[in-house]
Short mmCIF file of C-alpha atoms in Angstrom, two decimals:
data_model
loop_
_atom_site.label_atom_id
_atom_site.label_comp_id
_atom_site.label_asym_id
_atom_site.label_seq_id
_atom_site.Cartn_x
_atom_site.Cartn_y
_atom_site.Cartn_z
CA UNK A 1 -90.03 -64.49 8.86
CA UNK A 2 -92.59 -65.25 11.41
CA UNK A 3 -90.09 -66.16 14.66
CA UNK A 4 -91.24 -68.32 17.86
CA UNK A 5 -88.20 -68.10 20.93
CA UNK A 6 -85.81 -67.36 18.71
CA UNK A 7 -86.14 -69.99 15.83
CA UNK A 8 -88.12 -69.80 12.88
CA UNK A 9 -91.79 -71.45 13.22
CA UNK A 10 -92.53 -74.25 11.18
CA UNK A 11 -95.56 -76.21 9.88
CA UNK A 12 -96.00 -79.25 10.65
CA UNK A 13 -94.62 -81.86 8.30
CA UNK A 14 -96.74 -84.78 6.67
CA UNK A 15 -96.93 -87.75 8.22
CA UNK A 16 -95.52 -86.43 11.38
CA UNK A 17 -97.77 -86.23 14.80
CA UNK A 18 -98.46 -82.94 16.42
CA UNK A 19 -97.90 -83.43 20.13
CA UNK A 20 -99.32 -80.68 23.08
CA UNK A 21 -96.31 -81.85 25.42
CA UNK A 22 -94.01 -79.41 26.60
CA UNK A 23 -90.56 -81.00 27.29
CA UNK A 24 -89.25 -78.91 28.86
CA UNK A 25 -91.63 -78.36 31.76
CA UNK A 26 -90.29 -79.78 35.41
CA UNK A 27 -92.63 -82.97 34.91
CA UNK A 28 -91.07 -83.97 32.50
CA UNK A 29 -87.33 -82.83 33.36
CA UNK A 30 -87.59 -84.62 36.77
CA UNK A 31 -89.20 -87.56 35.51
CA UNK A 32 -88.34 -88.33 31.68
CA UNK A 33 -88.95 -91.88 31.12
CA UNK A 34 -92.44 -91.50 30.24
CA UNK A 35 -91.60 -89.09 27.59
CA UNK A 36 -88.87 -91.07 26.43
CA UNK A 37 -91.00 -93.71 25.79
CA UNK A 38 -94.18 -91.81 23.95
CA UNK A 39 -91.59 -89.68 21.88
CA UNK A 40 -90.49 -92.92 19.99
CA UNK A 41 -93.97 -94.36 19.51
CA UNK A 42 -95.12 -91.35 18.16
CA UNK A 43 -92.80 -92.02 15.21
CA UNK A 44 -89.57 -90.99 13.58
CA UNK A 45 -89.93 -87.15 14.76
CA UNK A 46 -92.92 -85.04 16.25
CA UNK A 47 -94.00 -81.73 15.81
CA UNK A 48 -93.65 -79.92 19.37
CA UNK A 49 -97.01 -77.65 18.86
CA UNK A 50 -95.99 -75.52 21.96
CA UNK A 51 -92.59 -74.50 20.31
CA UNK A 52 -93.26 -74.99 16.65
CA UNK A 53 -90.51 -76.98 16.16
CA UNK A 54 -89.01 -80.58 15.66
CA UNK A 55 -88.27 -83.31 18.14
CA UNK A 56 -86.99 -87.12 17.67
CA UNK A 57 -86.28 -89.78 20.09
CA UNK A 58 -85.76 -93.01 18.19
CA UNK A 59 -82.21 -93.78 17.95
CA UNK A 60 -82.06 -94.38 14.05
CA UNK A 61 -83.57 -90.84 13.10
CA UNK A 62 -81.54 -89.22 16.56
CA UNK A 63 -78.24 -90.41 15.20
CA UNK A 64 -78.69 -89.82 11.52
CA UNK A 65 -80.01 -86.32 12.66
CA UNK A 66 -76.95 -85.09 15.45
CA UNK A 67 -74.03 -86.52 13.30
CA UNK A 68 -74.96 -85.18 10.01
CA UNK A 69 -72.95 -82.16 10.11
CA UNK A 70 -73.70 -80.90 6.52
CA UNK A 71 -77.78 -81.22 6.44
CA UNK A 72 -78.34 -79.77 10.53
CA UNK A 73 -75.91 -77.44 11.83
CA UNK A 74 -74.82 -76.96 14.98
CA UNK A 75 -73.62 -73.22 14.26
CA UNK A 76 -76.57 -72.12 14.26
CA UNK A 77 -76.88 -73.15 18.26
CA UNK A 78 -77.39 -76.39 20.22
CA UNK A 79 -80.40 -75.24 21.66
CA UNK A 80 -83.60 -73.58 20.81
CA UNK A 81 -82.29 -70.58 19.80
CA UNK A 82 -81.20 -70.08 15.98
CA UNK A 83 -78.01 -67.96 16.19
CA UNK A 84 -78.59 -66.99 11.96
CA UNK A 85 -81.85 -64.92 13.26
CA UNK A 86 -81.12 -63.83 16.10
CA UNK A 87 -77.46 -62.78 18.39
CA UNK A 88 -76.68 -65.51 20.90
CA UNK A 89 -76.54 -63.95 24.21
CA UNK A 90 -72.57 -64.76 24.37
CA UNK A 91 -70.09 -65.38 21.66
CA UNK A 92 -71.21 -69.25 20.73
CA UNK A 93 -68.53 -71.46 21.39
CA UNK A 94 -65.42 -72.46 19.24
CA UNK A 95 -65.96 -76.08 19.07
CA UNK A 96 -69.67 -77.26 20.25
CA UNK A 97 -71.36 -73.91 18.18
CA UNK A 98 -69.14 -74.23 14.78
CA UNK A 99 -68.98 -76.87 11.98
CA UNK A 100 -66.78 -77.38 9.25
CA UNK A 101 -63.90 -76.27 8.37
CA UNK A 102 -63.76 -73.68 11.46
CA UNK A 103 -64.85 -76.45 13.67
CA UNK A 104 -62.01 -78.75 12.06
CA UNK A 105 -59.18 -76.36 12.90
CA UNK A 106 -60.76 -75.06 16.26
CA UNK A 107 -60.97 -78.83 17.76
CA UNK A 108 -57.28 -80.00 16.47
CA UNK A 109 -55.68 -77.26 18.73
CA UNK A 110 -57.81 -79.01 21.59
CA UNK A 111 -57.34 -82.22 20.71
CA UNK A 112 -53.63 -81.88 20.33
CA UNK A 113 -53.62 -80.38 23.86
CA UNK A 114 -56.04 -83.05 25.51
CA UNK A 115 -53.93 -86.17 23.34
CA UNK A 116 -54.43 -89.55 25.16
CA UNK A 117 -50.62 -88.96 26.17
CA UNK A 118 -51.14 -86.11 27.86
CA UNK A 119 -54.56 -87.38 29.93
CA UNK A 120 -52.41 -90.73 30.36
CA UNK A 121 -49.62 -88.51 32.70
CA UNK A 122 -52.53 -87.37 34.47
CA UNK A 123 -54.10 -90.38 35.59
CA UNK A 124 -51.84 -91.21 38.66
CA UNK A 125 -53.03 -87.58 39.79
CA UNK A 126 -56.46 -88.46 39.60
CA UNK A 127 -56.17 -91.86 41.28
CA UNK A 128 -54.27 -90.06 44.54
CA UNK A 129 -57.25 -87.59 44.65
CA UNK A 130 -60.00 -89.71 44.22
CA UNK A 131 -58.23 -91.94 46.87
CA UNK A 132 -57.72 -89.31 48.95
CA UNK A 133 -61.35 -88.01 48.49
CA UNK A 134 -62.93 -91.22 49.12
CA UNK A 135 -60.79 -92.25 52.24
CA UNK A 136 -62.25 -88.61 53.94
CA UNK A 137 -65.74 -89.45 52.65
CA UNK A 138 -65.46 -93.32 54.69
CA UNK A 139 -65.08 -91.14 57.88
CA UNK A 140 -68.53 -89.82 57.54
CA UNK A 141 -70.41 -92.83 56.14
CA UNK A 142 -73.35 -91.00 55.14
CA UNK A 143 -72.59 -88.28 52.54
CA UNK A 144 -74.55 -86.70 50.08
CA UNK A 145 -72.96 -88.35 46.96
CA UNK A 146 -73.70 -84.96 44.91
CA UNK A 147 -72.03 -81.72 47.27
CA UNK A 148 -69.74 -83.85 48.79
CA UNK A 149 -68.37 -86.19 45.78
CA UNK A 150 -69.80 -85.77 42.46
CA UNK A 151 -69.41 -82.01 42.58
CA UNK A 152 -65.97 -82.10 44.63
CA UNK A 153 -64.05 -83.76 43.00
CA UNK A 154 -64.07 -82.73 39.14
CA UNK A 155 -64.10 -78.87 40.82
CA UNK A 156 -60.33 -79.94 42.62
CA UNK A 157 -58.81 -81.95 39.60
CA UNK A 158 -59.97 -80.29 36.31
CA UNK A 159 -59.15 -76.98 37.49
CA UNK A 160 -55.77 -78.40 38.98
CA UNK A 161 -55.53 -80.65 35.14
CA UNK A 162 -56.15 -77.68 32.99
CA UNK A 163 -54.09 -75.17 35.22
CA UNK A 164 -56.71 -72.49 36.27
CA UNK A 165 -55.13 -70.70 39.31
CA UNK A 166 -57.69 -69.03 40.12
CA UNK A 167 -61.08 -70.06 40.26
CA UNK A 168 -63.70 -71.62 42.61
CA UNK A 169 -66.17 -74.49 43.12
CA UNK A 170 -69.54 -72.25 42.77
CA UNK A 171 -68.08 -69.84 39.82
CA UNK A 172 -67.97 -73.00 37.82
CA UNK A 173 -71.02 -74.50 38.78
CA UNK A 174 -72.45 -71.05 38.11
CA UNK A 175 -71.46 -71.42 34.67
CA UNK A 176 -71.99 -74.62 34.10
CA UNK A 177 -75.71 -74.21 34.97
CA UNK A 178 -75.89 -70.83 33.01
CA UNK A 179 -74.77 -72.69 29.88
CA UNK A 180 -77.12 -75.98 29.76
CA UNK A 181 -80.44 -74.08 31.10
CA UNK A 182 -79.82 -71.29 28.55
CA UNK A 183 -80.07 -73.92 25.46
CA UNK A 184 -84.20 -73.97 26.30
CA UNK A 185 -86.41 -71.72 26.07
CA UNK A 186 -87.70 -68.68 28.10
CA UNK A 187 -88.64 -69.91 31.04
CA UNK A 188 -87.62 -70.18 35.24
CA UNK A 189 -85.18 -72.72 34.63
CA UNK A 190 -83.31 -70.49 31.90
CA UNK A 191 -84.25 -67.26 33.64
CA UNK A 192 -83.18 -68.52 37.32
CA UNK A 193 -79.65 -70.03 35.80
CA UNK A 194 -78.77 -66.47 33.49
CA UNK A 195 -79.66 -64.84 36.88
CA UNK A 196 -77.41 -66.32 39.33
CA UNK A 197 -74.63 -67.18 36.23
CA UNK A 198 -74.22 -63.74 34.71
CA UNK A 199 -72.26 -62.76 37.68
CA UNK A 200 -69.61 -65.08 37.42
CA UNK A 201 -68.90 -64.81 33.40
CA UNK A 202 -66.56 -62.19 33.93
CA UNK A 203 -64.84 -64.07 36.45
CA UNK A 204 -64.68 -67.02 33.49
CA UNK A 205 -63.48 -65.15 30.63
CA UNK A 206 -60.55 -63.48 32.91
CA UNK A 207 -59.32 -66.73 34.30
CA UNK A 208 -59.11 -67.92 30.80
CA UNK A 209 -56.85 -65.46 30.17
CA UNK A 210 -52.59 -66.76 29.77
CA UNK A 211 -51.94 -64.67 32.72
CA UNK A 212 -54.25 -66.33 34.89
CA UNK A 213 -53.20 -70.04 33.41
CA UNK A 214 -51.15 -72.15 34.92
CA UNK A 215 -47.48 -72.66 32.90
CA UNK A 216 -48.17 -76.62 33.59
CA UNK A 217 -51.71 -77.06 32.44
CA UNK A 218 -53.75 -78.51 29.52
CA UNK A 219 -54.51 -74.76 28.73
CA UNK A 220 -50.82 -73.02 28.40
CA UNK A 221 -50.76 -76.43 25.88
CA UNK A 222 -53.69 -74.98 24.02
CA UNK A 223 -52.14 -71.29 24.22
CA UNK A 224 -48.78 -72.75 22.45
CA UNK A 225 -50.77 -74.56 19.98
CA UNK A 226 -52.48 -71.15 18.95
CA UNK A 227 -49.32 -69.09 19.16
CA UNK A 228 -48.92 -68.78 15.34
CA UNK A 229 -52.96 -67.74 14.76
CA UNK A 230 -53.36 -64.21 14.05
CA UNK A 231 -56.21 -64.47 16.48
CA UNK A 232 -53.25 -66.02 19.53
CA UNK A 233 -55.54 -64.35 23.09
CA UNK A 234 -58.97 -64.57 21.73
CA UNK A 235 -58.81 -68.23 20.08
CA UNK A 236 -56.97 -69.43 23.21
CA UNK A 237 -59.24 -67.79 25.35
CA UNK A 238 -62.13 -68.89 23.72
CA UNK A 239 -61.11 -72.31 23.29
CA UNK A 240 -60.22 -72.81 27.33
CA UNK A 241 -63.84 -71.29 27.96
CA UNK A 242 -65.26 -73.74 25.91
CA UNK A 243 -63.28 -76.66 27.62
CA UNK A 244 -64.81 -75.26 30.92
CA UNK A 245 -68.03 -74.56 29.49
CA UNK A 246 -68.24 -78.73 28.79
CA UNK A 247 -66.02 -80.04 31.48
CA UNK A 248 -67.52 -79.93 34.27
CA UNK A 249 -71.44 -80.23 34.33
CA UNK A 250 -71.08 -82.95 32.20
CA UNK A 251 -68.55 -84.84 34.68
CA UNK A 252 -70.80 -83.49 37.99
CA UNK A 253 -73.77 -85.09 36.68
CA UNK A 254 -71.95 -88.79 35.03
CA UNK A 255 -70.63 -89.20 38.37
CA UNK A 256 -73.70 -88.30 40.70
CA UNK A 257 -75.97 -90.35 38.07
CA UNK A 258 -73.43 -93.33 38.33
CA UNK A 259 -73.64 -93.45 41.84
CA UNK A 260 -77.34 -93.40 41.80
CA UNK A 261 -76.75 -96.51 39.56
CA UNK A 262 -74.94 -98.03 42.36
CA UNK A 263 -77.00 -97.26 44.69
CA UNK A 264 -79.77 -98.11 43.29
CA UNK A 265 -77.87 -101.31 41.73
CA UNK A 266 -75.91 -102.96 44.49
CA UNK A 267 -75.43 -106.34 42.65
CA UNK A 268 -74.09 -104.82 39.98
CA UNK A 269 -71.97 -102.57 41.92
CA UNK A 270 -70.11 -105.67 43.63
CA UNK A 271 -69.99 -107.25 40.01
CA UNK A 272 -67.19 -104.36 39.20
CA UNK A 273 -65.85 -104.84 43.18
CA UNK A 274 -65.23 -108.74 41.78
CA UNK A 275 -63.47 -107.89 38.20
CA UNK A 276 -61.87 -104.38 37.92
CA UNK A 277 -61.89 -104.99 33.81
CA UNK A 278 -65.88 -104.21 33.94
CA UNK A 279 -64.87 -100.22 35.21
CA UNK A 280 -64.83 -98.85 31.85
CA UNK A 281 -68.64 -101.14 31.21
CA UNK A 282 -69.99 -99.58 34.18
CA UNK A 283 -69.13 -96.18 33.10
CA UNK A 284 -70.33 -96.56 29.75
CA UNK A 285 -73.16 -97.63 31.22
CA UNK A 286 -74.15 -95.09 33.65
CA UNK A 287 -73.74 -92.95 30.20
CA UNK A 288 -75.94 -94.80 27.99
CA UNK A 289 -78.66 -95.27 30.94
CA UNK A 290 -78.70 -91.35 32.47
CA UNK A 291 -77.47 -89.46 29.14
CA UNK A 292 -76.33 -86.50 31.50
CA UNK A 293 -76.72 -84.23 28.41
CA UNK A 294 -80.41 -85.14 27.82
CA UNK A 295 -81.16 -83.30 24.24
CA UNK A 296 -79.27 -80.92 22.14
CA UNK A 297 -80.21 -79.44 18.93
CA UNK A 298 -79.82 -79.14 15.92
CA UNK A 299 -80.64 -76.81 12.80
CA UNK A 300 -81.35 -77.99 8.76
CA UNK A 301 -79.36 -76.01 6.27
CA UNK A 302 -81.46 -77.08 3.72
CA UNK A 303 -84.94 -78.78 2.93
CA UNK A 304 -84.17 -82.72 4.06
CA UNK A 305 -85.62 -86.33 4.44
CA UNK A 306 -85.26 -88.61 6.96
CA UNK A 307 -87.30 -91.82 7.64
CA UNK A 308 -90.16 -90.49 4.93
CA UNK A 309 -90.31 -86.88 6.58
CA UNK A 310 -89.45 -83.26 4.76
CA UNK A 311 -88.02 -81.26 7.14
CA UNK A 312 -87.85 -77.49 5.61
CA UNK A 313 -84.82 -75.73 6.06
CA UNK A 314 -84.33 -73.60 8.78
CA UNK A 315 -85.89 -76.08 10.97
CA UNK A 316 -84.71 -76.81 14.98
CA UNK A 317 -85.04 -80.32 16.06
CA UNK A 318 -84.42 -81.13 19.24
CA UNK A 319 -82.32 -84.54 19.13
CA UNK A 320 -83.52 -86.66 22.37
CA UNK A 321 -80.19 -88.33 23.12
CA UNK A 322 -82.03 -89.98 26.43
CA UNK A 323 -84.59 -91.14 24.93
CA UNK A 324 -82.03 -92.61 21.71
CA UNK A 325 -80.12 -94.11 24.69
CA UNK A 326 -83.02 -95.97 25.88
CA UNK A 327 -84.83 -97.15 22.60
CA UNK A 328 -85.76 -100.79 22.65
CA UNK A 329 -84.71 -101.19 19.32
CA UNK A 330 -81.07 -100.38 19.98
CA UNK A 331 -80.63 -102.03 23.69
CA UNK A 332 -82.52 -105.24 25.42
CA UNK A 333 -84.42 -104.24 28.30
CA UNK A 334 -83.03 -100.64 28.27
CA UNK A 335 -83.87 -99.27 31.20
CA UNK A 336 -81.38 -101.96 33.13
CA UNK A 337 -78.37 -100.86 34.27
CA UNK A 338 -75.96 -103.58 32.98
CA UNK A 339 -72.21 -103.65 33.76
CA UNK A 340 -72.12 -106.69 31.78
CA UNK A 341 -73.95 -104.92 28.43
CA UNK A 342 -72.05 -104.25 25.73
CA UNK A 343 -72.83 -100.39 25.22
CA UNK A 344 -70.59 -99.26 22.60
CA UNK A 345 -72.43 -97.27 20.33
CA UNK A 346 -74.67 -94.77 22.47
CA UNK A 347 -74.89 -90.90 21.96
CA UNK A 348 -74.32 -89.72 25.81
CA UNK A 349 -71.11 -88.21 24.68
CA UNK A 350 -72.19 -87.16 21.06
CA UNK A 351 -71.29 -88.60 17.43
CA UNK A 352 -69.78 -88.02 14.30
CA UNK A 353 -67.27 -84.58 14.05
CA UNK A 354 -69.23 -83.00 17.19
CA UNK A 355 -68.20 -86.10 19.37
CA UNK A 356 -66.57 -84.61 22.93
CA UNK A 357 -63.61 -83.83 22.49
CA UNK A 358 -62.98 -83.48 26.18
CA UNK A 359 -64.57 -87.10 26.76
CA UNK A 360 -60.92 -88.71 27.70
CA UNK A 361 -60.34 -86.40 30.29
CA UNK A 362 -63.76 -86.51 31.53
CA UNK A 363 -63.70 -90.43 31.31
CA UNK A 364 -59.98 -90.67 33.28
CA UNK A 365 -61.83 -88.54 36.31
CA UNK A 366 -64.47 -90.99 36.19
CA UNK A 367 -62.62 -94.76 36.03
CA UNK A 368 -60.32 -93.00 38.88
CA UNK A 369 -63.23 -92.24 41.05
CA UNK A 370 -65.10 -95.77 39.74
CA UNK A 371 -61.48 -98.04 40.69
CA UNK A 372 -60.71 -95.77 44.20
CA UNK A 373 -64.98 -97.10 44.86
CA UNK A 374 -64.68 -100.12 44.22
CA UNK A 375 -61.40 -100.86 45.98
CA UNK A 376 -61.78 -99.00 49.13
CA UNK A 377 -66.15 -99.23 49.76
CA UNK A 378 -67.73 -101.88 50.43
CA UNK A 379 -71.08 -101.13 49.90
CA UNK A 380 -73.29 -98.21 48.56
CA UNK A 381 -76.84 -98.00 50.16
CA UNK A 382 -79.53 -95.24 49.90
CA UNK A 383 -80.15 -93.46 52.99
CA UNK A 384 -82.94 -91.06 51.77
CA UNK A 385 -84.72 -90.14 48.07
CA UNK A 386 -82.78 -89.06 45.51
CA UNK A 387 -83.55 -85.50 44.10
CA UNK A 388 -83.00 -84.47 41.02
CA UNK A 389 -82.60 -81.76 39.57
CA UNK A 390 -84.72 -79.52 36.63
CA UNK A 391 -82.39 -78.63 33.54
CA UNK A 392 -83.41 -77.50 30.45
CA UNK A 393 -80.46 -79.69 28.46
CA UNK A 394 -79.08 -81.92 31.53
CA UNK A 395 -80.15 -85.03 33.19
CA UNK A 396 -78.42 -84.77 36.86
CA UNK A 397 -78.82 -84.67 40.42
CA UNK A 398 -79.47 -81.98 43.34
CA UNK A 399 -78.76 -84.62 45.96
CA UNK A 400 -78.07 -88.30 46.71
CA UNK A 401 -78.53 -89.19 49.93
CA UNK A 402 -75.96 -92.47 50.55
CA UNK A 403 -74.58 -94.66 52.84
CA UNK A 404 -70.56 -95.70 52.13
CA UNK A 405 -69.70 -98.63 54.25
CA UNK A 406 -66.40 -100.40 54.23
#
């Protein structure tokens, strides 16, 4: 079988455009909009000539595509790499690299241990940091809304939530980076991340040890929901690493990418200031707007139509969700940000079995942060460009330059 960066290479299907663009070059990473919007006209899917593979943007064929479970895998890995041809370079995750029935079983035992009860008895914690976080932050008045906010505080609470004793702001950035640039292909944004992030898996997989975990943390709950598996330290283990491996990039870059939206937005900011019920909008969103995970992929099990095209088994498509989250078809004027829209329905935080399972947790961390904003800051104003920040499967920020006035 004739392989191209680790997936098998396919022809190009009929009726389906062959396209030169490489999406994951810094042009477009940076500045994604105008691929966004030339992946849907394009049609349904288009044949990505420099990686002889699949890619769709719409959000009929994106949805249809990522939640259909049985037709495109996500076992075989949620990036360009097809774990059936060739060894992942770590052992793919429990939950976001399985499907059905392993993936069933694996995602009850977190589930169980991340139950709306159990995020509910956490939310007064998060409310007293984020309060305590922003009151510091109104001291300086101009912060850099990334290293001093959107990366401090899900590195002090989820850590503190989940009971990991031992472990540090730039170990899990490390990883975090290590695991979203390694889902593209072979080149400095991958090879930069695996360079600086190798170091600190071995710090990762120890502190997800039981002996490292805290007795009153999310993960001792997911340790005594394995207890009875033949498989007790590995499953738990693995499980906890996969909760980290999801937790906290994803939160980073919501909340640095909903302040931008703030900033960028002041009406709408004092819209949520004026009616505290529009916190949960505004997250939502900041989601559907900035998809922090910009694409994942996904795998065919089997030769498959969708919207008039055969896709041959064994082919990876890389499912756009930013560009799904922006399609004119789905929202009015999409590229808005709208506290006021009605955004139910995007794929920022997946769909179907592979939803986020850690998306409660994630989402209390963010309406504590959102409520302590809005109650204690007057007003959010640029003070410089925002950067952001090349990743090979996120959408996020190196640095917000901001202004907090009370």
């Amino acid at each position: 079988m004739n392989l191209f960066q680790g997936h098998k290479a396919i022809k190009i299907p009929q009726n389906t455009l062959a396209w030169d663009i490489d999406p994951y070059s810094k042009d477009v990473l940076l500045n994604p909009e105008k691929f966004f919007n030339a992946l849907r006209e394009k049609g349904p899917f288009v044949y990505l000539s420099k990686y002889k593979m699949l890619a769709c943007g719409r959000f009929k064929e994106t949805k249809e595509v990522f939640s259909d479970h049985k037709r495109f895998v996500s076992s075989r890995g949620v990036g360009i790499q097809d774990f059936k041809l060739e060894a992942p370079w770590r052992p793919p995750s429990l939950v976001l690299e399985v499907d059905p029935p392993q993936h069933t079983k694996n995602r009850r035992f977190l589930a169980q241990a991340l139950s709306p009860n159990k995020i509910a008895k956490l939310k007064d914690f998060f409310k007293e940091c984020a309060d305590q976080l922003i009151s510091e932050l109104l001291q300086k008045k101009e912060i850099d809304g990334i290293s001093d906010l959107a990366e401090m505080f899900p590195t002090k609470v989820f850590p503190e939530a989940v009971g990991l004793k031992k472990i540090d702001k730039d170990t899990l950035l490390g990883y975090g980076a290590m695991v979203f640039n390694a889902l593209g292909p072979d080149n400095e944004f991958r090879n930069d991340a695996m360079a600086k992030g190798l170091s600190v898996l071995e710090k990762i997989n120890k502190q997800c040890l039981e002996e490292n975990i805290d007795a009153k943390g999310l993960a001792k709950e997911i340790y005594q929901r394995t207890a009875d598996s033949s498989e007790k330290e590995h499953l738990a283990g693995m499980l906890v690493r996969s909760l980290l491996s999801a937790g906290i990039d994803t939160t980073v870059s919501a909340i640095g990418n909903l302040l931008w939206c703030f900033s960028e937005n002041p009406e709408q900011f004092h819209l949520v200031k004026n009616d505290k019920l529009l916190v949960g909008n505004a997250v939502e969103e900041s989601l559907r707007l900035t998809s922090p995970v910009k694409a994942f992929c996904r795998t065919s099990t089997k030769e498959a139509e969708v919207s008039g095209v055969v896709i041959e088994e064994g082919t990876k498509i890389l499912c756009v969700l930013g560009s799904a989250n922006t399609d004119p078809e789905m929202w009015e004027n999409p590229y808005k940000y709208d506290v006021t829209r009605r955004t139910i329905g995007h794929l920022a935080l997946g769909v179907g079995v592979h939803n986020c399972v850690g998306q409660t947790l994630a989402r209390a961390e963010i309406a504590a942060l959102t409520s302590s904003l809005t109650e204690r800051v007057q007003n959010i104003k640029p003070r410089g460009k925002a950067i952001w920040k090349p990743n090979n499967a996120m959408r996020s920020l190196e640095s917000l330059p901001i202004i907090l006035e009370t």
